[in-house]
Amino acid sequence: MVENATLVKLGLYEHICQLRDQGLLYMNTFPYFRQLEDEELRGDKFEGVAEVNRGSSGTVTPKNDPENQFMVSRWEIRKDLPQLEKINVFCMCAVRPSMGSFPVDKRNFRFGDYALILTNPQEFIDRISSQLESQNINHKANLVEYISNNYVGEVGPFRKLKNFAYQSEWRLVCCNGHGKEREDIRIGSIKDICIVVDSNEVNKKLSGLLTITST
């Protein structure tokens, strides 16, 4: 199969226009997403976790009271990424029909009433890379892999729990930030490589843009 895929950003009209007209990549930090409570939309307690370990039983020894050990029936230990507060993230929905991410899950419409659809996603990614390299910003972009809720091992910035799989996320991760949201990354207008539609029209528009044909 030969697949056409793209990226979609859903959000409020003001923010979608800033992305379209200025190429503003508004990026929040991992701690910000951890603190959100929005029914598994943006809020995720595992954001910024480097590694997770779990067990069914064990003994806990408090550092300040080593003589007072106690048993636990289920335990989970998470190790954070270094300098967590200095890592910023920009996210979009990856629409990949061959991977089952089309149509866009309607739960994503909670991000906002408008959607920006890229008509040339590779050009968008190339412009981002060029801008970030010119600013000497350490960065990486990739699709997110979704893992079991019982997963044990390395997590990192490109793995999330399967609860979020409906978001089919592509993300850009930038390091060495200022410990707060970033509004200093602009790639310029992308009007030539995108269209903006109402969120409830996004799947209809994508069905006209994406094609899958047998080879």
PDB file of C-alpha atoms in Angstrom:
ATOM      1  CA  MET A   1       0.000   0.000   0.000  1.00  0.00           C
ATOM      2  CA  VAL A   2       1.067   3.562  -0.693  1.00  0.00           C
ATOM      3  CA  GLU A   3      -0.251   5.943   1.942  1.00  0.00           C
ATOM      4  CA  ASN A   4      -0.620   9.682   2.071  1.00  0.00           C
ATOM      5  CA  ALA A   5      -0.456  10.955   5.650  1.00  0.00           C
ATOM      6  CA  THR A   6      -0.506  14.358   7.272  1.00  0.00           C
ATOM      7  CA  LEU A   7      -0.511  16.294  10.539  1.00  0.00           C
ATOM      8  CA  VAL A   8      -3.442  18.144  12.092  1.00  0.00           C
ATOM      9  CA  LYS A   9      -3.501  20.699  14.896  1.00  0.00           C
ATOM     10  CA  LEU A  10      -6.786  21.164  16.754  1.00  0.00           C
ATOM     11  CA  GLY A  11      -7.329  24.150  18.999  1.00  0.00           C
ATOM     12  CA  LEU A  12      -8.945  27.500  19.653  1.00  0.00           C
ATOM     13  CA  TYR A  13      -9.321  29.805  16.641  1.00  0.00           C
ATOM     14  CA  GLU A  14      -6.862  32.366  18.030  1.00  0.00           C
ATOM     15  CA  HIS A  15      -4.143  29.756  18.488  1.00  0.00           C
ATOM     16  CA  ILE A  16      -4.765  28.107  15.126  1.00  0.00           C
ATOM     17  CA  CYS A  17      -4.444  31.511  13.432  1.00  0.00           C
ATOM     18  CA  GLN A  18      -1.164  32.186  15.226  1.00  0.00           C
ATOM     19  CA  LEU A  19       0.198  28.914  13.912  1.00  0.00           C
ATOM     20  CA  ARG A  20      -1.054  29.583  10.377  1.00  0.00           C
ATOM     21  CA  ASP A  21      -0.092  33.263  10.131  1.00  0.00           C
ATOM     22  CA  GLN A  22       3.131  33.361  12.176  1.00  0.00           C
ATOM     23  CA  GLY A  23       4.179  29.746  12.411  1.00  0.00           C
ATOM     24  CA  LEU A  24       4.118  30.123  16.201  1.00  0.00           C
ATOM     25  CA  LEU A  25       4.949  26.824  17.889  1.00  0.00           C
ATOM     26  CA  TYR A  26       3.549  27.381  21.357  1.00  0.00           C
ATOM     27  CA  MET A  27       5.262  24.870  23.630  1.00  0.00           C
ATOM     28  CA  ASN A  28       4.517  24.030  27.250  1.00  0.00           C
ATOM     29  CA  THR A  29       6.693  22.043  29.669  1.00  0.00           C
ATOM     30  CA  PHE A  30       6.302  18.485  30.925  1.00  0.00           C
ATOM     31  CA  PRO A  31       5.504  19.673  34.495  1.00  0.00           C
ATOM     32  CA  TYR A  32       2.649  21.754  33.058  1.00  0.00           C
ATOM     33  CA  PHE A  33       1.032  18.703  31.465  1.00  0.00           C
ATOM     34  CA  ARG A  34       1.491  16.635  34.613  1.00  0.00           C
ATOM     35  CA  GLN A  35      -0.511  19.105  36.687  1.00  0.00           C
ATOM     36  CA  LEU A  36      -3.490  19.308  34.332  1.00  0.00           C
ATOM     37  CA  GLU A  37      -6.675  17.480  35.215  1.00  0.00           C
ATOM     38  CA  ASP A  38      -8.750  17.347  32.046  1.00  0.00           C
ATOM     39  CA  GLU A  39      -9.968  13.763  31.684  1.00  0.00           C
ATOM     40  CA  GLU A  40      -6.927  12.452  29.798  1.00  0.00           C
ATOM     41  CA  LEU A  41      -6.830  15.157  27.141  1.00  0.00           C
ATOM     42  CA  ARG A  42      -3.619  17.061  27.878  1.00  0.00           C
ATOM     43  CA  GLY A  43      -3.034  16.058  31.487  1.00  0.00           C
ATOM     44  CA  ASP A  44      -0.764  13.038  31.896  1.00  0.00           C
ATOM     45  CA  LYS A  45       1.066  12.022  35.081  1.00  0.00           C
ATOM     46  CA  PHE A  46       3.624  10.099  32.996  1.00  0.00           C
ATOM     47  CA  GLU A  47       4.811  13.087  30.959  1.00  0.00           C
ATOM     48  CA  GLY A  48       8.539  13.543  31.452  1.00  0.00           C
ATOM     49  CA  VAL A  49       9.090  10.108  32.988  1.00  0.00           C
ATOM     50  CA  ALA A  50      12.369   8.506  31.918  1.00  0.00           C
ATOM     51  CA  GLU A  51      11.722   5.053  33.358  1.00  0.00           C
ATOM     52  CA  VAL A  52       9.042   3.208  35.289  1.00  0.00           C
ATOM     53  CA  ASN A  53       9.294   0.129  37.479  1.00  0.00           C
ATOM     54  CA  ARG A  54       6.450  -1.802  39.095  1.00  0.00           C
ATOM     55  CA  GLY A  55       5.955  -4.749  41.364  1.00  0.00           C
ATOM     56  CA  SER A  56       3.217  -6.782  43.048  1.00  0.00           C
ATOM     57  CA  SER A  57       4.808  -6.783  46.509  1.00  0.00           C
ATOM     58  CA  GLY A  58       7.849  -5.527  48.360  1.00  0.00           C
ATOM     59  CA  THR A  59       9.351  -3.921  51.428  1.00  0.00           C
ATOM     60  CA  VAL A  60       9.774  -0.164  51.808  1.00  0.00           C
ATOM     61  CA  THR A  61      12.549   1.238  53.980  1.00  0.00           C
ATOM     62  CA  PRO A  62      12.155   4.977  54.785  1.00  0.00           C
ATOM     63  CA  LYS A  63      15.432   6.867  54.473  1.00  0.00           C
ATOM     64  CA  ASN A  64      14.801   8.835  57.651  1.00  0.00           C
ATOM     65  CA  ASP A  65      13.639   5.778  59.628  1.00  0.00           C
ATOM     66  CA  PRO A  66      15.382   2.632  58.327  1.00  0.00           C
ATOM     67  CA  GLU A  67      14.207   0.564  61.282  1.00  0.00           C
ATOM     68  CA  ASN A  68      10.555   1.106  60.453  1.00  0.00           C
ATOM     69  CA  GLN A  69      10.102  -1.046  57.348  1.00  0.00           C
ATOM     70  CA  PHE A  70       6.671  -1.848  55.972  1.00  0.00           C
ATOM     71  CA  MET A  71       5.204  -4.069  53.261  1.00  0.00           C
ATOM     72  CA  VAL A  72       3.400  -2.842  50.138  1.00  0.00           C
ATOM     73  CA  SER A  73       1.163  -5.009  47.957  1.00  0.00           C
ATOM     74  CA  ARG A  74       1.554  -3.004  44.731  1.00  0.00           C
ATOM     75  CA  TRP A  75       4.210  -0.428  43.993  1.00  0.00           C
ATOM     76  CA  GLU A  76       5.318   1.871  41.182  1.00  0.00           C
ATOM     77  CA  ILE A  77       8.468   3.976  40.949  1.00  0.00           C
ATOM     78  CA  ARG A  78       8.955   6.620  38.265  1.00  0.00           C
ATOM     79  CA  LYS A  79      12.272   8.231  37.402  1.00  0.00           C
ATOM     80  CA  ASP A  80      12.106  11.660  35.768  1.00  0.00           C
ATOM     81  CA  LEU A  81      14.013  12.875  32.748  1.00  0.00           C
ATOM     82  CA  PRO A  82      16.957  15.184  33.615  1.00  0.00           C
ATOM     83  CA  GLN A  83      16.081  18.906  33.808  1.00  0.00           C
ATOM     84  CA  LEU A  84      12.427  18.114  33.299  1.00  0.00           C
ATOM     85  CA  GLU A  85      11.282  21.723  33.651  1.00  0.00           C
ATOM     86  CA  LYS A  86      13.506  22.806  30.731  1.00  0.00           C
ATOM     87  CA  ILE A  87      11.892  20.459  28.197  1.00  0.00           C
ATOM     88  CA  ASN A  88       9.139  21.928  26.004  1.00  0.00           C
ATOM     89  CA  VAL A  89       6.694  20.074  23.788  1.00  0.00           C
ATOM     90  CA  PHE A  90       4.640  20.873  20.665  1.00  0.00           C
ATOM     91  CA  CYS A  91       2.047  18.296  19.608  1.00  0.00           C
ATOM     92  CA  MET A  92      -0.066  17.504  16.551  1.00  0.00           C
ATOM     93  CA  CYS A  93      -2.304  14.633  15.498  1.00  0.00           C
ATOM     94  CA  ALA A  94      -0.723  12.293  12.948  1.00  0.00           C
ATOM     95  CA  VAL A  95      -3.353  11.126  10.466  1.00  0.00           C
ATOM     96  CA  ARG A  96      -2.156   7.781   9.088  1.00  0.00           C
ATOM     97  CA  PRO A  97      -4.934   5.748   7.462  1.00  0.00           C
ATOM     98  CA  SER A  98      -2.850   2.575   7.138  1.00  0.00           C
ATOM     99  CA  MET A  99      -2.242   2.667  10.914  1.00  0.00           C
ATOM    100  CA  GLY A 100      -5.912   3.116  11.774  1.00  0.00           C
ATOM    101  CA  SER A 101      -5.709   6.788  12.737  1.00  0.00           C
ATOM    102  CA  PHE A 102      -8.306   7.913  10.207  1.00  0.00           C
ATOM    103  CA  PRO A 103     -10.894   9.205  10.728  1.00  0.00           C
ATOM    104  CA  VAL A 104      -9.635  11.480  13.485  1.00  0.00           C
ATOM    105  CA  ASP A 105     -11.168  10.298  16.758  1.00  0.00           C
ATOM    106  CA  LYS A 106     -13.892  12.729  17.836  1.00  0.00           C
ATOM    107  CA  ARG A 107     -12.434  12.855  21.342  1.00  0.00           C
ATOM    108  CA  ASN A 108      -9.688  15.024  19.852  1.00  0.00           C
ATOM    109  CA  PHE A 109     -12.249  17.715  19.069  1.00  0.00           C
ATOM    110  CA  ARG A 110     -12.131  18.652  22.739  1.00  0.00           C
ATOM    111  CA  PHE A 111      -8.845  20.413  21.966  1.00  0.00           C
ATOM    112  CA  GLY A 112     -10.778  23.157  20.180  1.00  0.00           C
ATOM    113  CA  ASP A 113     -13.345  24.065  17.543  1.00  0.00           C
ATOM    114  CA  TYR A 114     -10.859  24.591  14.703  1.00  0.00           C
ATOM    115  CA  ALA A 115      -8.327  22.426  12.914  1.00  0.00           C
ATOM    116  CA  LEU A 116      -5.253  23.269  10.883  1.00  0.00           C
ATOM    117  CA  ILE A 117      -4.503  20.597   8.290  1.00  0.00           C
ATOM    118  CA  LEU A 118      -1.086  20.489   6.663  1.00  0.00           C
ATOM    119  CA  THR A 119      -1.131  19.937   2.912  1.00  0.00           C
ATOM    120  CA  ASN A 120       2.647  19.462   2.879  1.00  0.00           C
ATOM    121  CA  PRO A 121       3.722  18.020   6.237  1.00  0.00           C
ATOM    122  CA  GLN A 122       7.317  17.348   5.189  1.00  0.00           C
ATOM    123  CA  GLU A 123       7.815  20.986   4.229  1.00  0.00           C
ATOM    124  CA  PHE A 124       6.423  21.981   7.628  1.00  0.00           C
ATOM    125  CA  ILE A 125       8.878  19.688   9.409  1.00  0.00           C
ATOM    126  CA  ASP A 126      11.761  20.950   7.262  1.00  0.00           C
ATOM    127  CA  ARG A 127      10.936  24.568   8.134  1.00  0.00           C
ATOM    128  CA  ILE A 128      10.864  23.717  11.828  1.00  0.00           C
ATOM    129  CA  SER A 129      14.232  21.971  11.638  1.00  0.00           C
ATOM    130  CA  SER A 130      15.781  24.880   9.760  1.00  0.00           C
ATOM    131  CA  GLN A 131      14.507  27.429  12.284  1.00  0.00           C
ATOM    132  CA  LEU A 132      15.540  25.443  15.344  1.00  0.00           C
ATOM    133  CA  GLU A 133      18.999  24.793  13.918  1.00  0.00           C
ATOM    134  CA  SER A 134      19.424  28.507  13.225  1.00  0.00           C
ATOM    135  CA  GLN A 135      18.575  29.184  16.894  1.00  0.00           C
ATOM    136  CA  ASN A 136      20.846  26.359  18.118  1.00  0.00           C
ATOM    137  CA  ILE A 137      17.922  24.697  19.892  1.00  0.00           C
ATOM    138  CA  ASN A 138      18.436  21.028  20.692  1.00  0.00           C
ATOM    139  CA  HIS A 139      15.369  19.194  19.427  1.00  0.00           C
ATOM    140  CA  LYS A 140      13.860  15.928  18.234  1.00  0.00           C
ATOM    141  CA  ALA A 141      10.588  15.098  16.500  1.00  0.00           C
ATOM    142  CA  ASN A 142       8.886  11.735  16.225  1.00  0.00           C
ATOM    143  CA  LEU A 143       5.637   9.818  16.417  1.00  0.00           C
ATOM    144  CA  VAL A 144       4.515   8.732  19.867  1.00  0.00           C
ATOM    145  CA  GLU A 145       4.481   5.042  20.741  1.00  0.00           C
ATOM    146  CA  TYR A 146       1.654   3.919  23.029  1.00  0.00           C
ATOM    147  CA  ILE A 147       2.473   1.470  25.809  1.00  0.00           C
ATOM    148  CA  SER A 148       0.512  -0.756  28.172  1.00  0.00           C
ATOM    149  CA  ASN A 149      -0.626   0.617  31.519  1.00  0.00           C
ATOM    150  CA  ASN A 150       1.441  -2.179  33.078  1.00  0.00           C
ATOM    151  CA  TYR A 151       4.568  -1.325  31.095  1.00  0.00           C
ATOM    152  CA  VAL A 152       7.945  -1.588  32.842  1.00  0.00           C
ATOM    153  CA  GLY A 153      11.105  -0.013  31.459  1.00  0.00           C
ATOM    154  CA  GLU A 154      12.245   3.068  29.563  1.00  0.00           C
ATOM    155  CA  VAL A 155       9.573   5.651  28.771  1.00  0.00           C
ATOM    156  CA  GLY A 156      11.059   8.966  27.619  1.00  0.00           C
ATOM    157  CA  PRO A 157       9.366  11.806  25.719  1.00  0.00           C
ATOM    158  CA  PHE A 158       8.015   9.666  22.868  1.00  0.00           C
ATOM    159  CA  ARG A 159       6.095   7.032  24.801  1.00  0.00           C
ATOM    160  CA  LYS A 160       2.678   7.469  26.391  1.00  0.00           C
ATOM    161  CA  LEU A 161       0.141   5.174  28.007  1.00  0.00           C
ATOM    162  CA  LYS A 162      -2.330   3.495  25.651  1.00  0.00           C
ATOM    163  CA  ASN A 163      -5.154   5.544  27.223  1.00  0.00           C
ATOM    164  CA  PHE A 164      -3.953   8.357  24.940  1.00  0.00           C
ATOM    165  CA  ALA A 165      -3.632   6.265  21.757  1.00  0.00           C
ATOM    166  CA  TYR A 166      -6.724   7.908  20.258  1.00  0.00           C
ATOM    167  CA  GLN A 167      -4.648  11.109  19.892  1.00  0.00           C
ATOM    168  CA  SER A 168      -2.229   9.467  17.415  1.00  0.00           C
ATOM    169  CA  GLU A 169       0.360  12.048  18.404  1.00  0.00           C
ATOM    170  CA  TRP A 170       3.342  13.455  16.579  1.00  0.00           C
ATOM    171  CA  ARG A 171       5.454  15.653  18.811  1.00  0.00           C
ATOM    172  CA  LEU A 172       8.367  18.028  18.740  1.00  0.00           C
ATOM    173  CA  VAL A 173      10.525  18.100  21.869  1.00  0.00           C
ATOM    174  CA  CYS A 174      12.938  20.969  22.570  1.00  0.00           C
ATOM    175  CA  CYS A 175      15.503  20.937  25.373  1.00  0.00           C
ATOM    176  CA  ASN A 176      17.367  23.627  27.326  1.00  0.00           C
ATOM    177  CA  GLY A 177      14.334  25.869  27.731  1.00  0.00           C
ATOM    178  CA  HIS A 178      13.700  28.575  30.319  1.00  0.00           C
ATOM    179  CA  GLY A 179      11.596  26.553  32.750  1.00  0.00           C
ATOM    180  CA  LYS A 180       8.315  27.885  31.376  1.00  0.00           C
ATOM    181  CA  GLU A 181       6.249  27.910  28.191  1.00  0.00           C
ATOM    182  CA  ARG A 182       8.024  28.926  24.969  1.00  0.00           C
ATOM    183  CA  GLU A 183       6.656  31.515  22.549  1.00  0.00           C
ATOM    184  CA  ASP A 184       9.967  32.307  20.848  1.00  0.00           C
ATOM    185  CA  ILE A 185       9.852  29.719  18.074  1.00  0.00           C
ATOM    186  CA  ARG A 186       8.229  31.032  14.901  1.00  0.00           C
ATOM    187  CA  ILE A 187       8.797  29.575  11.457  1.00  0.00           C
ATOM    188  CA  GLY A 188       6.849  32.243   9.577  1.00  0.00           C
ATOM    189  CA  SER A 189       3.526  32.009   7.775  1.00  0.00           C
ATOM    190  CA  ILE A 190       2.490  28.539   6.653  1.00  0.00           C
ATOM    191  CA  LYS A 191      -0.566  29.668   4.702  1.00  0.00           C
ATOM    192  CA  ASP A 192       0.913  28.078   1.587  1.00  0.00           C
ATOM    193  CA  ILE A 193       0.997  24.576   3.100  1.00  0.00           C
ATOM    194  CA  CYS A 194      -2.136  24.380   5.237  1.00  0.00           C
ATOM    195  CA  ILE A 195      -5.872  24.877   5.401  1.00  0.00           C
ATOM    196  CA  VAL A 196      -8.074  25.743   8.392  1.00  0.00           C
ATOM    197  CA  VAL A 197     -11.509  24.205   8.924  1.00  0.00           C
ATOM    198  CA  ASP A 198     -14.037  23.693  11.702  1.00  0.00           C
ATOM    199  CA  SER A 199     -13.100  20.668  13.778  1.00  0.00           C
ATOM    200  CA  ASN A 200     -16.343  18.893  12.904  1.00  0.00           C
ATOM    201  CA  GLU A 201     -15.395  19.192   9.209  1.00  0.00           C
ATOM    202  CA  VAL A 202     -11.859  17.841   9.551  1.00  0.00           C
ATOM    203  CA  ASN A 203     -12.567  14.232   8.569  1.00  0.00           C
ATOM    204  CA  LYS A 204     -14.609  15.250   5.545  1.00  0.00           C
ATOM    205  CA  LYS A 205     -11.799  17.522   4.378  1.00  0.00           C
ATOM    206  CA  LEU A 206      -9.143  14.870   5.034  1.00  0.00           C
ATOM    207  CA  SER A 207     -11.073  12.273   3.059  1.00  0.00           C
ATOM    208  CA  GLY A 208     -10.650  14.519   0.040  1.00  0.00           C
ATOM    209  CA  LEU A 209      -6.943  15.126   0.673  1.00  0.00           C
ATOM    210  CA  LEU A 210      -5.740  11.646   1.616  1.00  0.00           C
ATOM    211  CA  THR A 211      -5.682   8.769  -0.805  1.00  0.00           C
ATOM    212  CA  ILE A 212      -4.643   5.144  -0.360  1.00  0.00           C
ATOM    213  CA  THR A 213      -3.955   3.069  -3.450  1.00  0.00           C
ATOM    214  CA  SER A 214      -2.606  -0.422  -3.966  1.00  0.00           C
ATOM    215  CA  THR A 215       0.876  -0.811  -5.437  1.00  0.00           C
TER     216      THR A 215
END
